[in-house]
Short mmCIF file of C-alpha atoms in Angstrom, two decimals:
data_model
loop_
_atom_site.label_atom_id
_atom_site.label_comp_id
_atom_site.label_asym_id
_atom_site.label_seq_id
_atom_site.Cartn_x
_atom_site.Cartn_y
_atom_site.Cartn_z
CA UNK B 1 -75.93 34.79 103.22
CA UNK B 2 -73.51 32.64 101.73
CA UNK B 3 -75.44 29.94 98.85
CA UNK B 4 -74.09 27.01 98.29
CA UNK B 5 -74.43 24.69 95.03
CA UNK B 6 -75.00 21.47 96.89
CA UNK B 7 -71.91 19.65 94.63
CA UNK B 8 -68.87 20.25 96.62
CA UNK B 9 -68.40 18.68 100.40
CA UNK B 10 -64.75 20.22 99.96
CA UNK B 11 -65.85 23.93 99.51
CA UNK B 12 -68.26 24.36 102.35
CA UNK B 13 -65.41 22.61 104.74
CA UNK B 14 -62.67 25.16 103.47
CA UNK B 15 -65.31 27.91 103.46
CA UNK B 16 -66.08 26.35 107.38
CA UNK B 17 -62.85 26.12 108.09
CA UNK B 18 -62.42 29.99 108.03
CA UNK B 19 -64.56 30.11 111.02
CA UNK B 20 -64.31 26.56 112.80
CA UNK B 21 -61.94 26.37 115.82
CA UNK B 22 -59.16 23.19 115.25
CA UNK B 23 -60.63 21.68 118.87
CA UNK B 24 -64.08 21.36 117.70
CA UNK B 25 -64.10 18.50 114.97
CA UNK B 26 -62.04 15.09 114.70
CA UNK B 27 -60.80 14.83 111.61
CA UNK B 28 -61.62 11.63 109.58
CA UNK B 29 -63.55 12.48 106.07
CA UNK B 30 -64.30 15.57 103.82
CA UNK B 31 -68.10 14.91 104.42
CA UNK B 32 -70.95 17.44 105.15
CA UNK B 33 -74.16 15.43 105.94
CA UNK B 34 -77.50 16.70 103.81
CA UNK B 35 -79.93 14.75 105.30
CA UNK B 36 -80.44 10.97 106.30
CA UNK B 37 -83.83 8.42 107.03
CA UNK B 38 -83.29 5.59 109.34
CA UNK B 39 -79.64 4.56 108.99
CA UNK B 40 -78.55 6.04 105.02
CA UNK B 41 -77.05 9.57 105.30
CA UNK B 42 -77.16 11.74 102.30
CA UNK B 43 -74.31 14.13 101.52
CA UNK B 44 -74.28 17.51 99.86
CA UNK B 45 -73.48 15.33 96.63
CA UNK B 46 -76.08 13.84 96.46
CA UNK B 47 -74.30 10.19 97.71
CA UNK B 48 -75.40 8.30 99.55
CA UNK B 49 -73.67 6.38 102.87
CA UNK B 50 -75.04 3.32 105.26
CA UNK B 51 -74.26 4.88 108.54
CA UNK B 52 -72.27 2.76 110.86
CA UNK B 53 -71.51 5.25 113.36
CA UNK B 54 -74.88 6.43 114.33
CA UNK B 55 -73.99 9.77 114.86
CA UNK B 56 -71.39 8.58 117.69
CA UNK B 57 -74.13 6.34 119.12
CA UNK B 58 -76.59 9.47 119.52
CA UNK B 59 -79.11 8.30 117.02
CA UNK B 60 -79.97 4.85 118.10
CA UNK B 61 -83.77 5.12 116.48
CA UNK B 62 -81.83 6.40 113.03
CA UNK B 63 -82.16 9.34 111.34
CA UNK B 64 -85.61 11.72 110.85
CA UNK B 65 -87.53 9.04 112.32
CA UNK B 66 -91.07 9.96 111.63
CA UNK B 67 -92.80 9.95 115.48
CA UNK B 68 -89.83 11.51 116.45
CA UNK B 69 -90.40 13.99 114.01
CA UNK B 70 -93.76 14.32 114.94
CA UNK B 71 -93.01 14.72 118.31
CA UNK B 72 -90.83 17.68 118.01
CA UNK B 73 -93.18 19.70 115.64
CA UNK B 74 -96.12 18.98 118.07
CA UNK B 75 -94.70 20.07 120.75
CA UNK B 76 -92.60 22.82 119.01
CA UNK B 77 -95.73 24.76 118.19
CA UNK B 78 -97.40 24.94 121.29
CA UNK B 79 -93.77 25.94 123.27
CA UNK B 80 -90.31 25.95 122.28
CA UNK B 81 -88.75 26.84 125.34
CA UNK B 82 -89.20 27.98 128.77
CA UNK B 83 -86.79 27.13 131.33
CA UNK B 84 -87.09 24.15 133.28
CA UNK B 85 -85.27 25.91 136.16
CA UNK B 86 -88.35 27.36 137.24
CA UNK B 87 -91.21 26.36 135.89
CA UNK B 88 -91.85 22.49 135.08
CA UNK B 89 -93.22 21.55 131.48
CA UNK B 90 -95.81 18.65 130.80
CA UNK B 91 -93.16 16.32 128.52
CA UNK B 92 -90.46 16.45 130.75
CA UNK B 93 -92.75 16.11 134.19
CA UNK B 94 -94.35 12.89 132.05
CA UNK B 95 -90.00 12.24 131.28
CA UNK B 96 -88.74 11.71 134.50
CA UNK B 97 -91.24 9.22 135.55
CA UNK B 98 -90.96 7.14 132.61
CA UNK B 99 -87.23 7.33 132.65
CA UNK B 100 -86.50 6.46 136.44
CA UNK B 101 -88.77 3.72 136.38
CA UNK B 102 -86.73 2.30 133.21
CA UNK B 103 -83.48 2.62 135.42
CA UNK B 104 -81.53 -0.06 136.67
CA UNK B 105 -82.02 1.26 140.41
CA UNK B 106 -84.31 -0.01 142.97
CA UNK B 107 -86.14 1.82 145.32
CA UNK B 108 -87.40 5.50 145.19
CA UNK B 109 -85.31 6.89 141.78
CA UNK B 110 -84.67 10.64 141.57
CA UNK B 111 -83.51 12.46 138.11
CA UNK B 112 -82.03 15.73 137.31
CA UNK B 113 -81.52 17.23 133.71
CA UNK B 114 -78.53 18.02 131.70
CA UNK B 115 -77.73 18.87 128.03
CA UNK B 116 -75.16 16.78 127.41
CA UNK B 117 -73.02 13.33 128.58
CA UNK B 118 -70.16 15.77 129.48
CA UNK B 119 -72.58 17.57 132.23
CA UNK B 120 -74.73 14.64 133.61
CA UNK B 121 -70.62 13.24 134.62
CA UNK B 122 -70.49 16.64 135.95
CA UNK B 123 -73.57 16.68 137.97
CA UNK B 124 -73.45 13.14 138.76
CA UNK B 125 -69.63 14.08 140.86
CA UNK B 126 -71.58 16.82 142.61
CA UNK B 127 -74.41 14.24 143.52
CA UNK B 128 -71.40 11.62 144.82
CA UNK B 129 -69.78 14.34 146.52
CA UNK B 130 -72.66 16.38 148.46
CA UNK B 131 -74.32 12.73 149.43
CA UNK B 132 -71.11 11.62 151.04
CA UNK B 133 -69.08 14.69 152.19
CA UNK B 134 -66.19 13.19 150.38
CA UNK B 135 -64.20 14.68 147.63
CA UNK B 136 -62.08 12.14 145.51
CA UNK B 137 -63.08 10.54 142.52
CA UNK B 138 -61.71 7.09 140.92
CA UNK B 139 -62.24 6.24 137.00
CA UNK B 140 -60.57 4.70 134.97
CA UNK B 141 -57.74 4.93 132.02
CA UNK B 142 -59.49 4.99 128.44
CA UNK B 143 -62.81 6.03 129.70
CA UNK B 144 -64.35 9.26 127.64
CA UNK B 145 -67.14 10.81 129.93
CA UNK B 146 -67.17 14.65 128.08
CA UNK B 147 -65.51 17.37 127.70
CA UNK B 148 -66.27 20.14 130.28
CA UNK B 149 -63.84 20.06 133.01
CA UNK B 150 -65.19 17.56 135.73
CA UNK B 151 -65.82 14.85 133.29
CA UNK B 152 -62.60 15.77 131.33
CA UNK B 153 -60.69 15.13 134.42
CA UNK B 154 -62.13 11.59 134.86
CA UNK B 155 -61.49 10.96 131.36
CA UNK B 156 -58.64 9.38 130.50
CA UNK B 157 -58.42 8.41 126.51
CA UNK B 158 -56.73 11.66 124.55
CA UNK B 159 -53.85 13.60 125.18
CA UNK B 160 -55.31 16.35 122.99
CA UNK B 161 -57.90 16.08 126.27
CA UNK B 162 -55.51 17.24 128.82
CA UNK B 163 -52.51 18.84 126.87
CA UNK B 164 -52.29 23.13 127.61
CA UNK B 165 -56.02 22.67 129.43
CA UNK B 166 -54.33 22.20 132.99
CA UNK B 167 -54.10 22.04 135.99
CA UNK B 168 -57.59 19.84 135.68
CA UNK B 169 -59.58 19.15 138.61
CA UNK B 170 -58.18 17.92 141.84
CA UNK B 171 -59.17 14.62 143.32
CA UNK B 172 -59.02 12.67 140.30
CA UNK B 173 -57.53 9.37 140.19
CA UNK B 174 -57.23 6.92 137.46
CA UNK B 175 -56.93 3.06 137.88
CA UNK B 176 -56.43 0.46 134.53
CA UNK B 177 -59.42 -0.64 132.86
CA UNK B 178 -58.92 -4.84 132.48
CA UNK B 179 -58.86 -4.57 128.86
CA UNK B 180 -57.58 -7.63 126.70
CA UNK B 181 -54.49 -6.16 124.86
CA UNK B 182 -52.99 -6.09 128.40
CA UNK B 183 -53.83 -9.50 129.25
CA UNK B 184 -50.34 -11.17 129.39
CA UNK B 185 -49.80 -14.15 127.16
CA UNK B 186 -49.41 -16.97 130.58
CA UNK B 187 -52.06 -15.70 132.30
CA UNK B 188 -55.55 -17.60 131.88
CA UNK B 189 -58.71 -15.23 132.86
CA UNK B 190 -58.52 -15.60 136.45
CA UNK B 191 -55.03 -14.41 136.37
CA UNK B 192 -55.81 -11.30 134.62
CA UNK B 193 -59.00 -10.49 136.66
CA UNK B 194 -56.53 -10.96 139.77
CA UNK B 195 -53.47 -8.72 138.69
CA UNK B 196 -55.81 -6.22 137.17
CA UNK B 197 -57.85 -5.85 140.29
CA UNK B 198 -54.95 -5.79 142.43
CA UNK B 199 -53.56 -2.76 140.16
CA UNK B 200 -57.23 -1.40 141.12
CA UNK B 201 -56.64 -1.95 144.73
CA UNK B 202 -52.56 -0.72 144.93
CA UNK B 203 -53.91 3.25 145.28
CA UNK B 204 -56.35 2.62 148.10
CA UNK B 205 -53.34 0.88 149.66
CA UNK B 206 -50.84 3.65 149.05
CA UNK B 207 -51.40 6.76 148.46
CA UNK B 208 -55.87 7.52 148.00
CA UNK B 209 -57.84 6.83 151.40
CA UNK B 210 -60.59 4.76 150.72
CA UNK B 211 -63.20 6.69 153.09
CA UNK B 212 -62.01 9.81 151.05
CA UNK B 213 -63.70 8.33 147.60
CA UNK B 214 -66.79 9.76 146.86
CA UNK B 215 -66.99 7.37 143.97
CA UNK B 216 -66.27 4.62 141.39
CA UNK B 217 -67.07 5.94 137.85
CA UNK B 218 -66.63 3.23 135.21
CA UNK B 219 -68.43 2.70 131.76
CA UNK B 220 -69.28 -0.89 132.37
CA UNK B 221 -68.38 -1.30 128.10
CA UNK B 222 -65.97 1.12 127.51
CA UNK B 223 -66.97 3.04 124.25
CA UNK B 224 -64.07 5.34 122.97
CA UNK B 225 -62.01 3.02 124.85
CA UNK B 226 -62.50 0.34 122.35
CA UNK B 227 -65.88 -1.03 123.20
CA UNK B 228 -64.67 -3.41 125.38
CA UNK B 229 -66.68 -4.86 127.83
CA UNK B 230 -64.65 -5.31 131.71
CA UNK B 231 -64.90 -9.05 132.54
CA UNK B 232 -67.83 -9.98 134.80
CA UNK B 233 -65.93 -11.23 137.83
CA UNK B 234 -64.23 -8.08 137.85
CA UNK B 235 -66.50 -5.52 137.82
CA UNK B 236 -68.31 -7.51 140.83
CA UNK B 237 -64.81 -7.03 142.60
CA UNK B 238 -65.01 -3.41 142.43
CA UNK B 239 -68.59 -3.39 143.37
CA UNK B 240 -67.79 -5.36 146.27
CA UNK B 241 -65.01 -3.02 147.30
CA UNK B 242 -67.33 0.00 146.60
CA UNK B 243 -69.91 -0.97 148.83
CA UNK B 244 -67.10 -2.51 151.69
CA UNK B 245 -66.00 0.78 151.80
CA UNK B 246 -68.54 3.22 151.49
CA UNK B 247 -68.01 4.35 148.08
CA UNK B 248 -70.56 5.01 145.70
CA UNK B 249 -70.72 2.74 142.14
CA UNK B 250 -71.57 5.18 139.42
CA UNK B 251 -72.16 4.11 135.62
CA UNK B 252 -71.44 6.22 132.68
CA UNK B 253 -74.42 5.01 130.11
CA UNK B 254 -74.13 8.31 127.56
CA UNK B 255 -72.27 5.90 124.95
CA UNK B 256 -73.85 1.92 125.90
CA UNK B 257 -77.00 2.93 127.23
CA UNK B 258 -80.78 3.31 125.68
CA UNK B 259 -80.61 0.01 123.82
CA UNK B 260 -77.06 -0.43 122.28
CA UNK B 261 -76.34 -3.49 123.90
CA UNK B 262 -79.09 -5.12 123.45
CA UNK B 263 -80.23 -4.01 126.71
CA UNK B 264 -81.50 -0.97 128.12
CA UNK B 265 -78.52 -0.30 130.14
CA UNK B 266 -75.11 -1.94 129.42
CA UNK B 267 -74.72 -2.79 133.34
CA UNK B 268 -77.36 -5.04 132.77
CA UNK B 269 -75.12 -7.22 131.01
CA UNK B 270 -73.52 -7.72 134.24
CA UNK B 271 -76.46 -9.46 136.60
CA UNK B 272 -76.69 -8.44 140.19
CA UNK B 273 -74.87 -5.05 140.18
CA UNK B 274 -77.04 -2.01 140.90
CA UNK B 275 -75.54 1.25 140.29
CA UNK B 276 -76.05 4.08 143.29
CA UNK B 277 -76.07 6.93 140.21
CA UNK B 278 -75.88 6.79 136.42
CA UNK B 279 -75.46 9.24 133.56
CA UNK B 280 -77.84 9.46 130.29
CA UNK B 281 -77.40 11.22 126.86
CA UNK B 282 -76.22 10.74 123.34
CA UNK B 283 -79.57 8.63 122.68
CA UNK B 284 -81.79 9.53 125.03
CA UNK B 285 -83.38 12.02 122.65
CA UNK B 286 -82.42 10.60 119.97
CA UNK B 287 -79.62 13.14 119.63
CA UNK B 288 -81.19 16.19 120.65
CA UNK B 289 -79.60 17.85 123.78
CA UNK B 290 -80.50 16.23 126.69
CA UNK B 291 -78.82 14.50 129.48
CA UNK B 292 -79.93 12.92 132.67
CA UNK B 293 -78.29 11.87 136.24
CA UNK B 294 -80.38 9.09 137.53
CA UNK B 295 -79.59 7.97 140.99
CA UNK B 296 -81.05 6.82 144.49
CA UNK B 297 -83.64 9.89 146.20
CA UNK B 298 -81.59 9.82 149.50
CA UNK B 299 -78.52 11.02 147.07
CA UNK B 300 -80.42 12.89 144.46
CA UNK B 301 -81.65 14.91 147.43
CA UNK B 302 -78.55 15.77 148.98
CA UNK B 303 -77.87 18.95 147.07
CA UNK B 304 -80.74 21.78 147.35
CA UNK B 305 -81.01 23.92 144.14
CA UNK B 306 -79.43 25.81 142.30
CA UNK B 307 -76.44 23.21 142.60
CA UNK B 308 -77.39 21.22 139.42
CA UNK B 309 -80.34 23.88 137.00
CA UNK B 310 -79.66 24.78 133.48
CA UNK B 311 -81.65 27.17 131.45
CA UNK B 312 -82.46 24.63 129.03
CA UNK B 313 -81.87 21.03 130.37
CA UNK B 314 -85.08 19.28 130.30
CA UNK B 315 -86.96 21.57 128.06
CA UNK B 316 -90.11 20.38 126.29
CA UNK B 317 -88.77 19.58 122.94
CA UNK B 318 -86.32 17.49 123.56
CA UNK B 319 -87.98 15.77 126.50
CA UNK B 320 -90.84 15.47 124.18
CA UNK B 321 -88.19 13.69 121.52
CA UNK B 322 -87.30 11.36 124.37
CA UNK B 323 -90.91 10.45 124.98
CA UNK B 324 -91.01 9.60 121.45
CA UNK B 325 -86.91 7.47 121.43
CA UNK B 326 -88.60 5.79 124.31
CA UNK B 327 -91.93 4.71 122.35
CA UNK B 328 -89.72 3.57 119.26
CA UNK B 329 -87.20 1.39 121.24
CA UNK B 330 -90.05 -0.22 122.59
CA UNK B 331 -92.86 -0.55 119.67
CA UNK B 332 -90.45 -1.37 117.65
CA UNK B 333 -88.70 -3.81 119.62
CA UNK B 334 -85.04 -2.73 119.32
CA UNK B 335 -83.46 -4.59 122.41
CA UNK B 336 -84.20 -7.78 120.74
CA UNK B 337 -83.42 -6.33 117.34
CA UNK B 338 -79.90 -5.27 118.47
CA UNK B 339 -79.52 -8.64 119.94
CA UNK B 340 -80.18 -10.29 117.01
CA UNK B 341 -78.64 -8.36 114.24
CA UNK B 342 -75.33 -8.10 117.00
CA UNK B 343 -75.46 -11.97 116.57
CA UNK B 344 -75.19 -11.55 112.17
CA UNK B 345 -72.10 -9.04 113.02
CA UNK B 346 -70.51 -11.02 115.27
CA UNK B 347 -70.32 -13.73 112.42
CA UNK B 348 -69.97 -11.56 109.58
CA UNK B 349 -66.47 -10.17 111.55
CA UNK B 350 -65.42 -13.69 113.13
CA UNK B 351 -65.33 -14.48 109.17
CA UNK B 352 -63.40 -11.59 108.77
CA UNK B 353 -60.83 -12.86 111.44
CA UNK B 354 -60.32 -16.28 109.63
CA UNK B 355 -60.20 -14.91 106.35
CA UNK B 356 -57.62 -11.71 106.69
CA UNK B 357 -55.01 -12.07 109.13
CA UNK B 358 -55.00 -8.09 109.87
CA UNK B 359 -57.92 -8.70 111.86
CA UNK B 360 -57.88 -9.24 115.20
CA UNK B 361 -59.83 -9.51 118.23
CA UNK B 362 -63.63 -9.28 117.35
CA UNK B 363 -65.36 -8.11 120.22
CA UNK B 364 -70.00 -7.94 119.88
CA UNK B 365 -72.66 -6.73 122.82
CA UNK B 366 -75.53 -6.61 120.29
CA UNK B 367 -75.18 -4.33 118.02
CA UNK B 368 -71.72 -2.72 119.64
CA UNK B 369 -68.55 -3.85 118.55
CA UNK B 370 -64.95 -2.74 118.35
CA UNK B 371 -63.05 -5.20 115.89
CA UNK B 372 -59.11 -4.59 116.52
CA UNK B 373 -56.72 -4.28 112.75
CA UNK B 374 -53.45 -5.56 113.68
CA UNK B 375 -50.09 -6.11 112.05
CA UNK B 376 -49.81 -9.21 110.47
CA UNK B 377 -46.55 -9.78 111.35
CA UNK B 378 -46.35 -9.61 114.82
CA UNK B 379 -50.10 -9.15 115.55
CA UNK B 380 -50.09 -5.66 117.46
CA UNK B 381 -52.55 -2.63 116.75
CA UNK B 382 -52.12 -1.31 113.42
CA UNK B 383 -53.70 2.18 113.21
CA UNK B 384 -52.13 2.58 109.43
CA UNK B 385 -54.40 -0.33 108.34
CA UNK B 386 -57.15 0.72 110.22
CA UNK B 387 -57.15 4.13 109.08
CA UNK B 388 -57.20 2.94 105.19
CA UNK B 389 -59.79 0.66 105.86
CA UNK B 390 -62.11 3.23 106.69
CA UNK B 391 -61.09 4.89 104.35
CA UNK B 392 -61.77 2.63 101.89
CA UNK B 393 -65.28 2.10 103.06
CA UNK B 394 -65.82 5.56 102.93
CA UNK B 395 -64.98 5.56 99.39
CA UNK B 396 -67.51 2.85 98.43
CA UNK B 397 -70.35 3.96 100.90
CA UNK B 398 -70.12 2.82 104.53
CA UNK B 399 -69.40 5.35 107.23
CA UNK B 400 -67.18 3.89 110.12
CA UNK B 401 -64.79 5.24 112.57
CA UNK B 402 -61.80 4.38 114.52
CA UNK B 403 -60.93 4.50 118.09
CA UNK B 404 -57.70 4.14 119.93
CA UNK B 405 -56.16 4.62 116.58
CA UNK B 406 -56.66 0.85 115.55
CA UNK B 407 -59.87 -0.24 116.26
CA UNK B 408 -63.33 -0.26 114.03
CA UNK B 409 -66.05 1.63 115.84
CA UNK B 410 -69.37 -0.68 114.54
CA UNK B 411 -72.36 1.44 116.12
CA UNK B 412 -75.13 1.61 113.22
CA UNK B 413 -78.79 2.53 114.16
CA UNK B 414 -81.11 0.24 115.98
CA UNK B 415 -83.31 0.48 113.00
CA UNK B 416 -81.13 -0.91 110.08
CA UNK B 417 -82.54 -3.67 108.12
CA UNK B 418 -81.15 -6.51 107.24
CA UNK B 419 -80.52 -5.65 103.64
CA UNK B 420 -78.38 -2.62 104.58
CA UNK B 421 -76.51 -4.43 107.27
CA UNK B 422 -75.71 -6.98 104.67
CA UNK B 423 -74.88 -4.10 102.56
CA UNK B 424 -72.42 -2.94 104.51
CA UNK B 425 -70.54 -5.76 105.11
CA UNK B 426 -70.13 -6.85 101.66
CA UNK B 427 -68.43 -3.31 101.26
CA UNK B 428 -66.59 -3.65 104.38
CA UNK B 429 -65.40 -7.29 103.04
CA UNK B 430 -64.22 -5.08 99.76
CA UNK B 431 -61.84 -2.60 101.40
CA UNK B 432 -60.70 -5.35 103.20
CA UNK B 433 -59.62 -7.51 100.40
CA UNK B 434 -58.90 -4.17 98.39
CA UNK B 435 -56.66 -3.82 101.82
CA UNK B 436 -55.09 -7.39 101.21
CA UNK B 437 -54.25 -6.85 97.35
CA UNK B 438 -52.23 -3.19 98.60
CA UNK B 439 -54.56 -1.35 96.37
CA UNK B 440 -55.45 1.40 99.32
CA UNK B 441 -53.58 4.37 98.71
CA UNK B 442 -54.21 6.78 102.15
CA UNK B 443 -51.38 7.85 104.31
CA UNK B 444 -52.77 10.80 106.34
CA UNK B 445 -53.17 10.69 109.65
CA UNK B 446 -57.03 11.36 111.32
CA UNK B 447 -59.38 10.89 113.83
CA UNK B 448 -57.90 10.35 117.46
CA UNK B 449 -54.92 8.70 116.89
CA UNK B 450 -53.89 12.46 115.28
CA UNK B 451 -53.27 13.49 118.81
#
């Protein structure tokens, strides 16, 4: 057994990278994570970082937190495992009626397990497509919903996510997500809501029959997309359509879901739409593997097992974990916390607009933002500054990410105070003046835009 002097993040990744394939980690830092309470990670250093990433949203309750904790070694020493494909288990039997109650779906509410985002997507297609005995599927582009091949083929946000993997799955369609940077510079926001819907429409008109959709899978805030949220009036257009045409509305709620928003489910920031099915992860235990389809019982019935069992989706230590996320969301009021605290970010980075002009668009659903670094000059994306930025922050002790090359990722734990929020920004408002002065020296290219 290899021992390590816990001093060098560099040697354990080269020793790692002996034995870690190319496709299984984005690169953005030389970090390897020690340990981390509530929202500070700890590195093999000994340094310490204020998480702004939350573990990809997966940690929304922060790190080790102590019922969660307790939770898991409870129920760890009475049973560890037995498959939920046969036999039921008391946390995840107490699970599934705690969690379909929470869902935004009236009526009788049916679950079934996963272990991951990428396979409730996956199970929630087969759900679509044995309820209505139709096979296509629409999404749309820049939506991430996993990596296994069903919900790899209704994503639509990385090359590196379709190049030498195909053919991917048939029946797959993509339509544009309405997001701002293709908002045309004449057009007020009827007029994009319009032309964007009636890009929406032009493949039910030409070449995808709409009574041969199964369904409408859309992340109602787009998270890898650029957490972007689709304007109201047009999201109730596709609804509309959905339901005119006997297509089921499906939401993806692995990234935006179990609090992010400031809700419980980031449709709910859209009143009036009720999804027919939804997926569940990331958060739901707190990071542990489990996943969820939730939908209506007339659909979650229309499959007869073993169409959606895995050996260890919904086993009792993570379901107990998700008893416990649950408890902590609520007893310690996060919805309203991530509301609030959303409201501090949103100034702290409208600030940041008026005071450096390589910020752009500021976009805030609680605490869930994507803040766009453009170019100065001529005010488009600007993954170079983007990438130093973080890069910067990194340096002085903030861990933040970048999607679609250009955009800052701002997803810390529910649970961060107030002091490290504040924390974080006066470091973030460092690399950006550092940024301003040209005192950043980082030219390499990582995380997605590395495609």
């Amino acid at each position: 057994m290899r021992c390590y002097n816990l001093s060098d993040n560099k040697k354990i990744l080269k020793d790692e990278s002996q034995s870690l394939s190319n496709a299984a980690r984005i690169k953005y830092f030389d970090l390897v994570i020690e340990s981390g309470k509530g929202a500070i990670l700890t590195d093999v250093d000994g340094k310490k970082y204020i998480d702004l990433l939350a573990s990809a949203s997966a940690t929304n309750t922060g790190h080790s937190h102590p019922h969660i904790v307790d939770a898991i070694t409870k129920q760890a020493q009475k049973l560890l495992q037995y498959t939920p494909a046969y036999f039921a288990n008391v946390p995840a039997a107490k699970l599934s009626k705690r969690l379909t109650d929470l869902s935004p779906i009236e009526g009788p509410v049916k679950l079934a397990w996963g272990n991951s985002g990428s396979d409730a997507n996956d199970a929630l297609i087969k759900f679509a497509r044995g309820y209505t005995g139709r096979s296509n599927v629409v999404s749309f582009t820049g939506a991430y919903h996993g990596s296994t091949y069903g919900s790899m083929s209704a994503s639509a946000v990385s090359l590196n996510m379709s190049r030498k993997m195909g053919p991917l799955m048939d029946g797959f369609y993509k339509v544009p997500f309405p997001s701002p940077w293709y908002r045309r510079n004449y057009e007020n926001e009827d007029e994009f809501i319009d032309r964007m819907f009636d890009e929406f429409k032009l493949p039910f008109e030409t070449y995808v029959p709409a009574d041969e959709v199964a369904v409408i899978l859309v992340e109602p805030i787009q998270g890898d997309g650029g957490i972007v949220k689709a304007p109201t009036k047009y999201l109730e257009k596709v609804y509309q359509f959905a339901h005119e045409h006997g297509i089921l509305f499906a939401v993806d709620e692995v990234n935006q879901g179990m609090g992010r928003t400031g809700k419980w489910w980031s449709i709910q920031n859209f009143p009036g739409l009720e999804p027919d099915l939804m997926s569940v992860g990331k958060s739901l235990a707190s990071g542990l593997p489990l996943s969820a389809v939730i939908g209506k019982k007339e659909i979650m019935d229309s499959l007869s097992a073993p169409a959606n069992v895995y050996t260890t989706a919904g086993n009792p230590v993570t379901t107990a974990a998700s008893l416990a996320t649950l408890d902590v969301i609520e007893d310690e009021h996060l919805l309203q916390r991530s509301h609030d605290l959303g409201l501090e970010a949103k100034k702290f980075f409208d600030e940041m607009h008026a005071k450096f002009d390589f910020v752009g668009d500021v976009r805030m659903y609680g605490l869930d933002g994507g803040i766009d670094i453009v170019n100065p000059k001529n005010q488009k994306a600007d993954t170079d500054i983007a990438t130093k930025l973080i890069y910067r922050m990194f340096e002085l002790g903030v861990v933040m990410i970048t999607v679609r090359g250009n955009i800052l990722r701002f997803q810390p734990p529910l649970v961060i105070t107030k002091e490290e929020l504040h924390q974080a920004f006066d470091i973030m408002e460092q690399a950006m003046q550092d940024e301003e002065a040209g005192k950043i020296a980082f030219d390499a290219k990582i995380g997605w835009s590395a495609d």
